[in-house]
Tab-separated table of C-alpha atoms in Angstrom:
chain	number	residue	atom	x	y	z
R	719	UNK	CA	-0.167	-0.015	0.014
R	720	UNK	CA	1.322	3.249	-0.875
R	721	UNK	CA	2.014	5.900	1.730
R	722	UNK	CA	0.850	9.430	1.058
R	723	UNK	CA	2.303	12.341	3.011
R	724	UNK	CA	1.204	15.946	2.655
R	725	UNK	CA	3.626	18.754	2.580
R	726	UNK	CA	2.801	22.595	3.025
R	727	UNK	CA	5.789	24.652	2.439
R	728	UNK	CA	6.520	28.038	0.901
R	729	UNK	CA	6.034	26.896	-2.476
R	730	UNK	CA	2.421	25.674	-1.584
R	731	UNK	CA	0.994	22.142	-1.235
R	732	UNK	CA	2.682	18.845	-2.335
R	733	UNK	CA	2.528	15.307	-1.457
R	734	UNK	CA	5.446	12.651	-1.215
R	735	UNK	CA	4.326	9.368	-2.262
R	736	UNK	CA	6.349	6.349	-0.858
R	737	UNK	CA	5.955	2.520	-2.181
R	738	UNK	CA	7.798	-0.378	-0.499
R	739	UNK	CA	8.704	-3.437	-2.640
R	740	UNK	CA	10.455	-5.954	-0.502
R	741	UNK	CA	14.178	-6.029	1.030
R	742	UNK	CA	17.257	-6.268	-0.562
R	743	UNK	CA	20.107	-8.862	0.302
R	744	UNK	CA	21.155	-6.992	3.471
R	745	UNK	CA	17.630	-7.197	4.680
R	746	UNK	CA	17.096	-3.198	4.111
R	747	UNK	CA	13.639	-2.499	2.946
R	748	UNK	CA	13.430	-1.052	-0.656
R	749	UNK	CA	11.447	2.074	-0.914
R	750	UNK	CA	10.430	4.264	-4.026
R	751	UNK	CA	9.599	7.967	-3.835
R	752	UNK	CA	7.894	10.482	-5.988
R	753	UNK	CA	6.461	13.989	-5.478
R	754	UNK	CA	3.018	15.082	-6.709
R	755	UNK	CA	1.962	18.676	-7.014
R	756	UNK	CA	-1.785	19.461	-7.405
R	757	UNK	CA	-2.954	21.680	-10.163
R	758	UNK	CA	-3.522	25.390	-9.354
R	759	UNK	CA	-7.439	25.846	-8.408
R	760	UNK	CA	-7.836	22.336	-7.415
R	761	UNK	CA	-10.186	21.879	-4.413
R	762	UNK	CA	-9.369	19.753	-1.400
R	763	UNK	CA	-11.625	17.043	-2.599
R	764	UNK	CA	-10.038	17.082	-6.047
R	765	UNK	CA	-6.510	17.138	-4.743
R	766	UNK	CA	-7.462	14.033	-2.369
R	767	UNK	CA	-8.856	11.957	-5.432
R	768	UNK	CA	-5.860	12.917	-7.917
R	769	UNK	CA	-3.060	12.153	-5.440
R	770	UNK	CA	-4.827	8.777	-4.530
R	771	UNK	CA	-4.801	7.907	-8.330
R	772	UNK	CA	-1.362	9.076	-8.673
R	773	UNK	CA	-0.353	6.717	-5.767
R	774	UNK	CA	-1.956	3.889	-7.073
R	775	UNK	CA	-0.300	4.372	-10.521
R	776	UNK	CA	2.916	4.695	-9.057
R	777	UNK	CA	2.362	1.638	-6.866
R	778	UNK	CA	1.379	-0.512	-10.036
R	779	UNK	CA	4.303	0.788	-12.120
R	780	UNK	CA	6.597	-0.294	-9.102
R	781	UNK	CA	4.929	-3.781	-8.878
R	782	UNK	CA	5.506	-4.306	-12.585
R	783	UNK	CA	9.176	-3.423	-12.574
R	784	UNK	CA	9.138	0.267	-13.517
R	785	UNK	CA	12.152	2.170	-12.277
R	786	UNK	CA	11.316	5.648	-13.359
R	787	UNK	CA	14.215	7.984	-13.983
R	788	UNK	CA	13.018	11.405	-12.206
R	789	UNK	CA	16.179	13.396	-13.278
R	790	UNK	CA	17.237	12.455	-16.764
R	791	UNK	CA	15.898	14.752	-19.322
R	792	UNK	CA	14.754	13.877	-22.955
R	793	UNK	CA	18.035	15.421	-24.362
R	794	UNK	CA	20.316	13.337	-22.102
R	795	UNK	CA	18.502	10.226	-23.053
R	796	UNK	CA	18.070	10.969	-26.697
R	797	UNK	CA	22.062	11.273	-26.644
R	798	UNK	CA	22.256	7.761	-24.983
R	799	UNK	CA	19.829	6.439	-27.751
R	800	UNK	CA	21.976	7.758	-30.892
R	801	UNK	CA	24.943	6.278	-29.168
R	802	UNK	CA	23.262	2.832	-28.754
R	803	UNK	CA	22.100	2.888	-32.282
R	804	UNK	CA	25.618	3.771	-33.686
R	805	UNK	CA	27.004	0.782	-31.490
R	806	UNK	CA	24.359	-1.298	-33.044
R	807	UNK	CA	25.516	-0.390	-36.877
R	808	UNK	CA	23.144	2.457	-37.847
R	809	UNK	CA	24.331	4.041	-40.781
R	810	UNK	CA	26.202	7.309	-40.847
R	811	UNK	CA	23.902	9.319	-42.864
R	812	UNK	CA	20.943	8.240	-40.550
R	813	UNK	CA	22.781	9.211	-37.383
R	814	UNK	CA	23.779	12.641	-39.076
R	815	UNK	CA	20.169	13.250	-39.821
R	816	UNK	CA	19.107	12.509	-36.282
R	817	UNK	CA	21.654	15.082	-35.022
R	818	UNK	CA	20.240	17.413	-37.347
R	819	UNK	CA	16.608	16.956	-36.197
R	820	UNK	CA	17.773	17.107	-32.613
R	821	UNK	CA	18.883	20.881	-33.326
R	822	UNK	CA	15.354	21.810	-33.239
R	823	UNK	CA	13.869	19.136	-30.799
R	824	UNK	CA	16.293	19.805	-27.989
R	825	UNK	CA	15.636	23.497	-27.611
R	826	UNK	CA	11.810	22.796	-27.577
R	827	UNK	CA	11.540	19.624	-25.039
R	828	UNK	CA	15.105	18.651	-24.440
R	829	UNK	CA	15.008	20.135	-20.973
R	830	UNK	CA	11.922	18.106	-19.809
R	831	UNK	CA	12.581	15.051	-17.633
R	832	UNK	CA	11.630	11.741	-19.480
R	833	UNK	CA	8.964	10.778	-16.698
R	834	UNK	CA	7.364	14.201	-17.182
R	835	UNK	CA	6.971	14.386	-21.132
R	836	UNK	CA	3.413	14.433	-22.048
R	837	UNK	CA	1.664	14.196	-25.564
R	838	UNK	CA	0.809	17.861	-25.095
R	839	UNK	CA	4.570	18.910	-25.042
R	840	UNK	CA	5.047	17.013	-28.399
R	841	UNK	CA	2.006	18.215	-29.909
R	842	UNK	CA	2.813	21.844	-29.023
R	843	UNK	CA	6.440	21.394	-30.418
R	844	UNK	CA	4.780	19.937	-33.778
R	845	UNK	CA	2.341	22.812	-34.141
R	846	UNK	CA	5.324	25.377	-33.668
R	847	UNK	CA	7.305	23.388	-36.496
R	848	UNK	CA	4.480	24.097	-38.746
R	849	UNK	CA	4.407	27.882	-38.316
R	850	UNK	CA	5.779	30.126	-40.879
R	851	UNK	CA	9.326	31.259	-40.564
R	852	UNK	CA	10.346	28.280	-38.561
R	853	UNK	CA	12.955	27.124	-40.985
R	854	UNK	CA	15.791	29.587	-41.987
R	855	UNK	CA	17.406	28.246	-45.166
R	856	UNK	CA	21.279	27.943	-44.367
R	857	UNK	CA	23.583	30.823	-45.326
R	858	UNK	CA	25.793	30.227	-48.190
R	859	UNK	CA	29.220	31.615	-48.932
R	860	UNK	CA	30.737	32.528	-52.419
R	861	UNK	CA	34.486	32.605	-52.785
R	862	UNK	CA	35.462	36.139	-53.936
R	863	UNK	CA	39.145	35.197	-54.314
R	864	UNK	CA	40.981	32.747	-56.518
R	865	UNK	CA	41.724	30.143	-53.987
R	866	UNK	CA	43.652	27.986	-56.447
R	867	UNK	CA	46.124	31.086	-56.771
R	868	UNK	CA	45.971	31.623	-52.850
R	869	UNK	CA	46.755	27.806	-52.177
R	870	UNK	CA	49.725	27.752	-54.709
R	871	UNK	CA	51.118	30.925	-53.000
R	872	UNK	CA	50.677	29.379	-49.625
R	873	UNK	CA	52.240	25.988	-51.196
R	874	UNK	CA	49.067	24.095	-50.047
R	875	UNK	CA	47.563	20.959	-51.570
R	876	UNK	CA	43.945	20.021	-51.200
R	877	UNK	CA	45.005	17.402	-48.528
R	878	UNK	CA	47.039	19.770	-46.566
R	879	UNK	CA	44.370	22.312	-46.412
R	880	UNK	CA	41.695	19.371	-45.532
R	881	UNK	CA	44.089	18.196	-42.571
R	882	UNK	CA	44.319	21.936	-41.147
R	883	UNK	CA	40.478	22.839	-41.750
R	884	UNK	CA	38.763	19.626	-41.305
R	885	UNK	CA	36.819	20.054	-44.675
R	886	UNK	CA	37.031	17.222	-47.299
R	887	UNK	CA	39.380	17.704	-50.207
R	888	UNK	CA	36.368	17.142	-52.717
R	889	UNK	CA	34.764	20.376	-51.047
R	890	UNK	CA	37.910	22.425	-51.152
R	891	UNK	CA	37.921	21.709	-55.197
R	892	UNK	CA	34.389	22.852	-55.266
R	893	UNK	CA	35.616	26.116	-53.652
R	894	UNK	CA	38.492	26.367	-55.969
R	895	UNK	CA	35.867	26.133	-58.915
R	896	UNK	CA	34.205	29.095	-57.229
R	897	UNK	CA	31.038	26.952	-56.179
R	898	UNK	CA	28.996	28.015	-52.989
R	899	UNK	CA	29.587	26.408	-49.572
R	900	UNK	CA	27.847	26.424	-46.470
R	901	UNK	CA	28.960	29.099	-43.932
R	902	UNK	CA	30.570	26.885	-41.364
R	903	UNK	CA	32.604	25.269	-44.336
R	904	UNK	CA	33.760	28.703	-45.439
R	905	UNK	CA	34.648	29.791	-41.654
R	906	UNK	CA	36.691	26.749	-41.369
R	907	UNK	CA	38.695	27.258	-44.489
R	908	UNK	CA	39.052	30.972	-43.635
R	909	UNK	CA	40.268	30.096	-39.963
R	910	UNK	CA	42.888	27.550	-41.458
R	911	UNK	CA	44.100	30.188	-43.776
R	912	UNK	CA	44.467	32.730	-41.122
R	913	UNK	CA	41.674	35.207	-42.744
R	914	UNK	CA	38.446	36.582	-41.814
R	915	UNK	CA	35.558	34.818	-43.634
R	916	UNK	CA	34.130	38.072	-45.153
R	917	UNK	CA	37.681	38.647	-46.653
R	918	UNK	CA	37.441	35.321	-48.675
R	919	UNK	CA	33.830	34.958	-48.936
R	920	UNK	CA	30.790	36.692	-50.018
R	921	UNK	CA	27.889	35.650	-47.477
R	922	UNK	CA	24.396	35.379	-48.455
R	923	UNK	CA	21.881	35.176	-45.692
R	924	UNK	CA	19.418	32.320	-45.861
R	925	UNK	CA	15.594	33.187	-46.195
R	926	UNK	CA	13.041	32.136	-43.540
R	927	UNK	CA	10.664	29.309	-44.827
R	928	UNK	CA	8.087	26.924	-43.691
R	929	UNK	CA	9.014	23.423	-42.881
R	930	UNK	CA	7.284	20.668	-45.103
R	931	UNK	CA	4.991	18.070	-43.539
R	932	UNK	CA	7.597	15.385	-44.325
R	933	UNK	CA	10.413	17.129	-42.209
R	934	UNK	CA	7.854	17.744	-39.338
R	935	UNK	CA	7.129	13.970	-39.630
R	936	UNK	CA	10.822	13.251	-39.349
R	937	UNK	CA	10.890	14.984	-36.194
R	938	UNK	CA	8.165	13.225	-34.737
R	939	UNK	CA	9.271	9.936	-35.632
R	940	UNK	CA	12.692	10.566	-33.945
R	941	UNK	CA	10.868	11.558	-30.678
R	942	UNK	CA	8.879	8.369	-30.983
R	943	UNK	CA	12.210	6.491	-31.622
R	944	UNK	CA	13.644	7.856	-28.306
R	945	UNK	CA	10.894	7.273	-26.308
R	946	UNK	CA	10.264	3.789	-27.598
R	947	UNK	CA	13.539	2.936	-26.206
R	948	UNK	CA	12.768	4.466	-22.860
R	949	UNK	CA	9.561	2.223	-22.842
R	950	UNK	CA	11.705	-0.557	-23.619
R	951	UNK	CA	14.152	0.100	-20.739
R	952	UNK	CA	11.060	0.897	-18.611
R	953	UNK	CA	11.885	4.180	-17.507
R	954	UNK	CA	8.647	5.681	-18.766
R	955	UNK	CA	5.022	4.125	-18.138
R	956	UNK	CA	4.239	4.922	-21.769
R	957	UNK	CA	5.543	6.427	-25.067
R	958	UNK	CA	4.132	9.900	-24.926
R	959	UNK	CA	4.693	10.282	-28.553
R	960	UNK	CA	2.479	7.321	-29.439
R	961	UNK	CA	-0.552	9.134	-27.840
R	962	UNK	CA	0.438	12.479	-29.660
R	963	UNK	CA	-1.149	13.548	-33.077
R	964	UNK	CA	1.602	13.317	-35.658
R	965	UNK	CA	1.077	15.409	-38.868
R	966	UNK	CA	-0.854	13.457	-41.902
R	967	UNK	CA	1.052	13.759	-45.239
R	968	UNK	CA	-1.084	13.258	-48.292
R	969	UNK	CA	0.050	10.740	-50.591
R	970	UNK	CA	1.352	12.182	-53.818
R	971	UNK	CA	1.571	10.459	-57.296
R	972	UNK	CA	5.189	9.379	-58.105
R	973	UNK	CA	6.790	11.468	-60.795
R	974	UNK	CA	7.660	9.422	-63.876
R	975	UNK	CA	8.194	10.234	-67.664
R	976	UNK	CA	5.866	9.554	-70.359
R	977	UNK	CA	7.254	7.503	-73.379
R	978	UNK	CA	7.621	10.589	-75.621
R	979	UNK	CA	9.614	12.199	-72.910
R	980	UNK	CA	12.048	9.267	-72.654
R	981	UNK	CA	12.394	9.207	-76.612
R	982	UNK	CA	13.391	12.787	-76.335
R	983	UNK	CA	15.724	12.341	-73.546
R	984	UNK	CA	17.525	9.237	-75.304
R	985	UNK	CA	17.757	11.316	-78.419
R	986	UNK	CA	19.304	14.415	-76.533
R	987	UNK	CA	21.770	12.085	-75.029
R	988	UNK	CA	23.561	11.456	-78.395
R	989	UNK	CA	25.083	14.568	-78.331
R	990	UNK	CA	26.464	14.392	-74.840
R	991	UNK	CA	29.742	13.017	-73.462
R	992	UNK	CA	29.629	9.163	-73.344
R	993	UNK	CA	30.086	8.904	-69.475
R	994	UNK	CA	26.867	11.005	-68.982
R	995	UNK	CA	25.046	8.923	-71.682
R	996	UNK	CA	26.042	5.687	-69.919
R	997	UNK	CA	24.783	6.962	-66.361
R	998	UNK	CA	21.548	8.318	-67.536
R	999	UNK	CA	20.782	5.122	-69.573
R	1000	UNK	CA	21.596	3.062	-66.583
R	1001	UNK	CA	19.246	5.191	-64.305
R	1002	UNK	CA	16.439	4.519	-66.781
R	1003	UNK	CA	17.082	0.709	-67.478
R	1004	UNK	CA	18.049	-0.390	-63.942
R	1005	UNK	CA	16.078	1.909	-61.746
R	1006	UNK	CA	18.848	2.088	-59.473
R	1007	UNK	CA	19.334	5.094	-56.920
R	1008	UNK	CA	21.997	7.605	-57.739
R	1009	UNK	CA	24.244	6.451	-54.900
R	1010	UNK	CA	23.988	2.933	-56.281
R	1011	UNK	CA	25.061	3.991	-59.925
R	1012	UNK	CA	27.886	5.946	-58.534
R	1013	UNK	CA	29.028	3.177	-56.470
R	1014	UNK	CA	29.314	0.714	-59.339
R	1015	UNK	CA	32.895	-0.769	-59.731
R	1016	UNK	CA	34.128	-2.694	-63.037
R	1017	UNK	CA	34.100	-6.086	-61.161
R	1018	UNK	CA	30.387	-5.552	-60.657
R	1019	UNK	CA	29.795	-5.609	-64.316
R	1020	UNK	CA	29.295	-9.179	-65.777
R	1021	UNK	CA	29.627	-8.527	-69.600
R	1022	UNK	CA	29.128	-11.932	-70.418
R	1023	UNK	CA	25.884	-12.522	-68.846
R	1024	UNK	CA	24.409	-9.031	-69.291
R	1025	UNK	CA	23.820	-7.960	-65.569
R	1026	UNK	CA	25.384	-5.907	-63.112
R	1027	UNK	CA	25.718	-6.525	-59.121
R	1028	UNK	CA	24.389	-3.828	-56.835
R	1029	UNK	CA	25.559	-4.003	-53.428
R	1030	UNK	CA	26.881	-0.477	-52.391
R	1031	UNK	CA	26.075	3.292	-52.281
R	1032	UNK	CA	28.371	6.047	-52.724
R	1033	UNK	CA	27.423	8.898	-50.289
R	1034	UNK	CA	28.412	12.474	-49.388
R	1035	UNK	CA	28.589	14.356	-46.165
R	1036	UNK	CA	30.187	17.736	-45.682
R	1037	UNK	CA	31.765	16.233	-42.418
R	1038	UNK	CA	32.865	13.182	-44.147
R	1039	UNK	CA	33.296	13.781	-47.860
R	1040	UNK	CA	32.607	10.790	-50.011
R	1041	UNK	CA	32.424	7.681	-48.604
R	1042	UNK	CA	31.313	3.986	-49.465
R	1043	UNK	CA	28.209	2.490	-47.612
R	1044	UNK	CA	26.358	-0.809	-48.206
R	1045	UNK	CA	23.144	-0.721	-49.792
R	1046	UNK	CA	19.915	0.275	-47.681
R	1047	UNK	CA	18.913	-3.434	-46.736
R	1048	UNK	CA	20.040	-6.758	-47.457
R	1049	UNK	CA	17.345	-7.003	-50.233
R	1050	UNK	CA	19.015	-3.966	-51.912
R	1051	UNK	CA	21.780	-6.145	-52.792
R	1052	UNK	CA	20.758	-7.599	-56.054
R	1053	UNK	CA	21.661	-8.496	-59.614
R	1054	UNK	CA	20.005	-6.475	-62.309
R	1055	UNK	CA	19.738	-7.756	-65.763
R	1056	UNK	CA	20.627	-5.310	-68.459
R	1057	UNK	CA	19.786	-5.270	-72.407
R	1058	UNK	CA	22.610	-6.330	-74.551
R	1059	UNK	CA	22.616	-2.588	-75.895
R	1060	UNK	CA	23.507	-1.292	-72.620
R	1061	UNK	CA	26.274	-3.834	-72.410
R	1062	UNK	CA	27.567	-2.797	-75.519
R	1063	UNK	CA	27.443	0.987	-74.363
R	1064	UNK	CA	29.384	-0.012	-71.182
R	1065	UNK	CA	32.196	-1.837	-73.297
R	1066	UNK	CA	32.658	1.287	-75.378
R	1067	UNK	CA	32.677	3.265	-72.256
R	1068	UNK	CA	35.181	0.756	-70.701
R	1069	UNK	CA	37.633	1.517	-73.468
R	1070	UNK	CA	37.124	5.270	-73.000
R	1071	UNK	CA	37.873	4.884	-69.244
R	1072	UNK	CA	40.968	2.979	-69.833
R	1073	UNK	CA	42.291	5.434	-72.395
R	1074	UNK	CA	41.754	8.158	-69.595
R	1075	UNK	CA	43.714	6.103	-67.108
R	1076	UNK	CA	46.640	5.736	-69.373
R	1077	UNK	CA	46.722	9.452	-70.193
R	1078	UNK	CA	46.817	10.381	-66.331
R	1079	UNK	CA	49.725	7.869	-65.562
R	1080	UNK	CA	50.852	8.236	-61.886
R	1081	UNK	CA	48.160	11.069	-61.364
R	1082	UNK	CA	45.417	8.389	-61.633
R	1083	UNK	CA	43.738	7.135	-58.364
R	1084	UNK	CA	42.701	3.559	-58.904
R	1085	UNK	CA	39.540	3.403	-57.287
R	1086	UNK	CA	38.006	1.198	-59.932
R	1087	UNK	CA	34.516	3.136	-59.923
R	1088	UNK	CA	33.062	3.428	-63.194
R	1089	UNK	CA	32.094	7.083	-63.071
R	1090	UNK	CA	35.205	9.412	-61.932
R	1091	UNK	CA	36.938	12.644	-62.097
R	1092	UNK	CA	39.782	12.999	-64.555
R	1093	UNK	CA	42.285	11.686	-62.104
R	1094	UNK	CA	40.240	8.455	-61.271
R	1095	UNK	CA	38.899	9.917	-58.006
R	1096	UNK	CA	34.902	9.356	-57.129
R	1097	UNK	CA	32.480	11.599	-58.166
R	1098	UNK	CA	29.932	13.271	-55.634
R	1099	UNK	CA	26.540	11.577	-56.299
R	1100	UNK	CA	24.923	14.855	-56.331
R	1101	UNK	CA	26.692	15.866	-59.453
R	1102	UNK	CA	24.076	13.538	-61.462
R	1103	UNK	CA	21.280	15.751	-60.206
R	1104	UNK	CA	23.214	18.912	-61.149
R	1105	UNK	CA	24.342	17.708	-64.724
R	1106	UNK	CA	20.648	16.316	-65.284
R	1107	UNK	CA	19.227	19.975	-64.530
R	1108	UNK	CA	21.504	21.405	-66.917
R	1109	UNK	CA	21.121	18.950	-69.429
R	1110	UNK	CA	17.300	19.409	-69.343
R	1111	UNK	CA	17.678	23.020	-69.933
R	1112	UNK	CA	20.160	22.801	-72.790
R	1113	UNK	CA	17.581	20.578	-74.712
R	1114	UNK	CA	14.409	22.184	-73.449
R	1115	UNK	CA	13.129	18.991	-71.797
R	1116	UNK	CA	10.990	18.654	-68.669
R	1117	UNK	CA	12.803	18.925	-65.410
R	1118	UNK	CA	14.906	15.862	-64.811
R	1119	UNK	CA	15.555	14.304	-61.353
R	1120	UNK	CA	17.383	10.923	-61.030
R	1121	UNK	CA	14.603	9.239	-59.021
R	1122	UNK	CA	11.927	10.066	-62.001
R	1123	UNK	CA	14.242	7.367	-64.061
R	1124	UNK	CA	13.538	4.978	-61.256
R	1125	UNK	CA	9.665	5.520	-61.049
R	1126	UNK	CA	9.460	5.577	-64.875
R	1127	UNK	CA	11.195	1.978	-65.137
R	1128	UNK	CA	8.842	0.448	-62.542
R	1129	UNK	CA	5.807	2.108	-64.268
R	1130	UNK	CA	6.861	0.914	-67.823
R	1131	UNK	CA	7.192	-2.969	-66.127
R	1132	UNK	CA	3.652	-2.593	-64.363
R	1133	UNK	CA	2.153	-1.414	-67.514
R	1134	UNK	CA	3.847	-4.082	-69.564
R	1135	UNK	CA	2.271	-6.781	-67.257
R	1136	UNK	CA	5.542	-7.589	-65.272
R	1137	UNK	CA	4.653	-9.177	-62.007
R	1138	UNK	CA	4.780	-7.186	-59.069
R	1139	UNK	CA	7.437	-9.464	-57.302
R	1140	UNK	CA	9.791	-9.241	-59.895
R	1141	UNK	CA	9.567	-5.355	-60.117
R	1142	UNK	CA	10.013	-5.324	-56.371
R	1143	UNK	CA	13.189	-7.162	-56.701
R	1144	UNK	CA	14.586	-4.990	-59.476
R	1145	UNK	CA	13.990	-1.986	-57.405
R	1146	UNK	CA	15.509	-3.779	-54.080
R	1147	UNK	CA	12.543	-3.294	-52.036
R	1148	UNK	CA	12.755	-5.130	-48.732
R	1149	UNK	CA	8.730	-5.950	-49.164
R	1150	UNK	CA	6.445	-6.179	-52.319
R	1151	UNK	CA	3.994	-3.977	-50.003
R	1152	UNK	CA	6.367	-1.218	-50.539
R	1153	UNK	CA	6.290	-1.487	-54.234
R	1154	UNK	CA	2.696	-1.797	-54.447
R	1155	UNK	CA	2.194	1.142	-51.913
R	1156	UNK	CA	4.535	3.523	-53.884
R	1157	UNK	CA	2.943	2.618	-57.472
R	1158	UNK	CA	-0.614	1.924	-56.193
R	1159	UNK	CA	-2.163	4.430	-58.904
R	1160	UNK	CA	0.092	2.835	-61.629
R	1161	UNK	CA	-1.164	-0.507	-60.843
R	1162	UNK	CA	-4.716	0.819	-60.946
R	1163	UNK	CA	-4.175	2.229	-64.312
R	1164	UNK	CA	-2.518	-1.053	-65.585
R	1165	UNK	CA	-5.586	-3.042	-64.207
R	1166	UNK	CA	-8.069	-0.657	-66.177
R	1167	UNK	CA	-6.161	-1.337	-69.431
R	1168	UNK	CA	-6.453	-5.186	-68.482
R	1169	UNK	CA	-10.108	-4.733	-68.061
R	1170	UNK	CA	-10.370	-3.048	-71.417
R	1171	UNK	CA	-8.256	-5.795	-73.155
R	1172	UNK	CA	-10.432	-8.452	-71.524
R	1173	UNK	CA	-13.907	-6.742	-72.614
R	1174	UNK	CA	-12.407	-6.339	-76.236
R	1175	UNK	CA	-11.649	-10.116	-76.239
R	1176	UNK	CA	-14.748	-11.471	-74.411
R	1177	UNK	CA	-17.533	-9.060	-74.605
R	1178	UNK	CA	-16.588	-6.788	-77.645
R	1179	UNK	CA	-15.577	-9.700	-80.150
R	1180	UNK	CA	-12.562	-7.870	-81.114
R	1181	UNK	CA	-9.350	-9.898	-81.898
R	1182	UNK	CA	-6.224	-9.515	-79.511
R	1183	UNK	CA	-4.138	-9.251	-82.555
């Protein structure tokens, strides 16, 4: 039976609730304590009923093995959960994204004790995230001096400056080319060179924007993940996020190209460099993600059997530079068949790649990736997106993004009557339900066409031929 003690002090009325749970090995009685404070304006009768309810729930939680942490805050526990996930093998990009999300979460609810966090706190935070101006686009810095000349004057290589600044050599190359970088990157480079940031860069302040519903949902899911772990470890009686109200995202139809768009794209590719012609055709034919395409190495190309092996991603992070990662899931590791025309295109590109390697000699970095810079070093995956954007403008084509090719391939296969299991495997989805969910409207369109075919053959007396 819980013991309830009323305390009247300078700060008002409070109650100390004590629950005993047997004795330890030395015979000492084990006691658990909690303090309960009434809401302002409660009557004596209301206080009595409420504290008795709190005492009953506290006693139940102790009996069920809960050991509430009355001091640890959400921010402290979130840091522990991220460390736990890191030790469990979570991907670097996932952990990096969690860190970015906590930059907004912690100022709002990070100070609240785990045991005191309620659905109302989370709902209020989600509401604040949806307000206009909550997102400020990152400030950008554009070089206003010749970094190549400056580094030559200082006798600094990309690697040397990278070691001094902590910025990847790839990003330093981008700065030498006059490209925009984030303000922290610019500050790190300026500091390493002993200069003021504004001396070397022109700063453009970011504009305030509204967060998308998808981004707000990401914040909610991380809070839910942290509290799920707390519930598993019996530090809280329930997951407060599970009782909150997350934003609803309206399902949007996937973006894919019409057949005439694909014809125009492939015709326009005939005037482009062979490397980009191969990349774009692979995106269309394989349905691979851009990181999977950039992660291809020559030993993954089976010229004899017209297939390629997909088993890694090439990714980029400002903190880490370009790095290799395994594909998203075990099912993402797959063999993808390609037409003989694409195999022939790859053979033609292989010859060009070898000529490039010979021309570079000792300068060549032997990474064995298919798609590389002039010295053999890997390319940033986002360069595909940038090139396709410029390519579409050059040729007056609809806006092109790499993922649209993936959706187009899946849509073509579904409309052609391919079974959903084979489509799912080609895409590297862990479950066919993922494929059916993403392409539900495409499947519905294909089924409507099937119905018309059946009607023509069986009801309208039309020949299938």
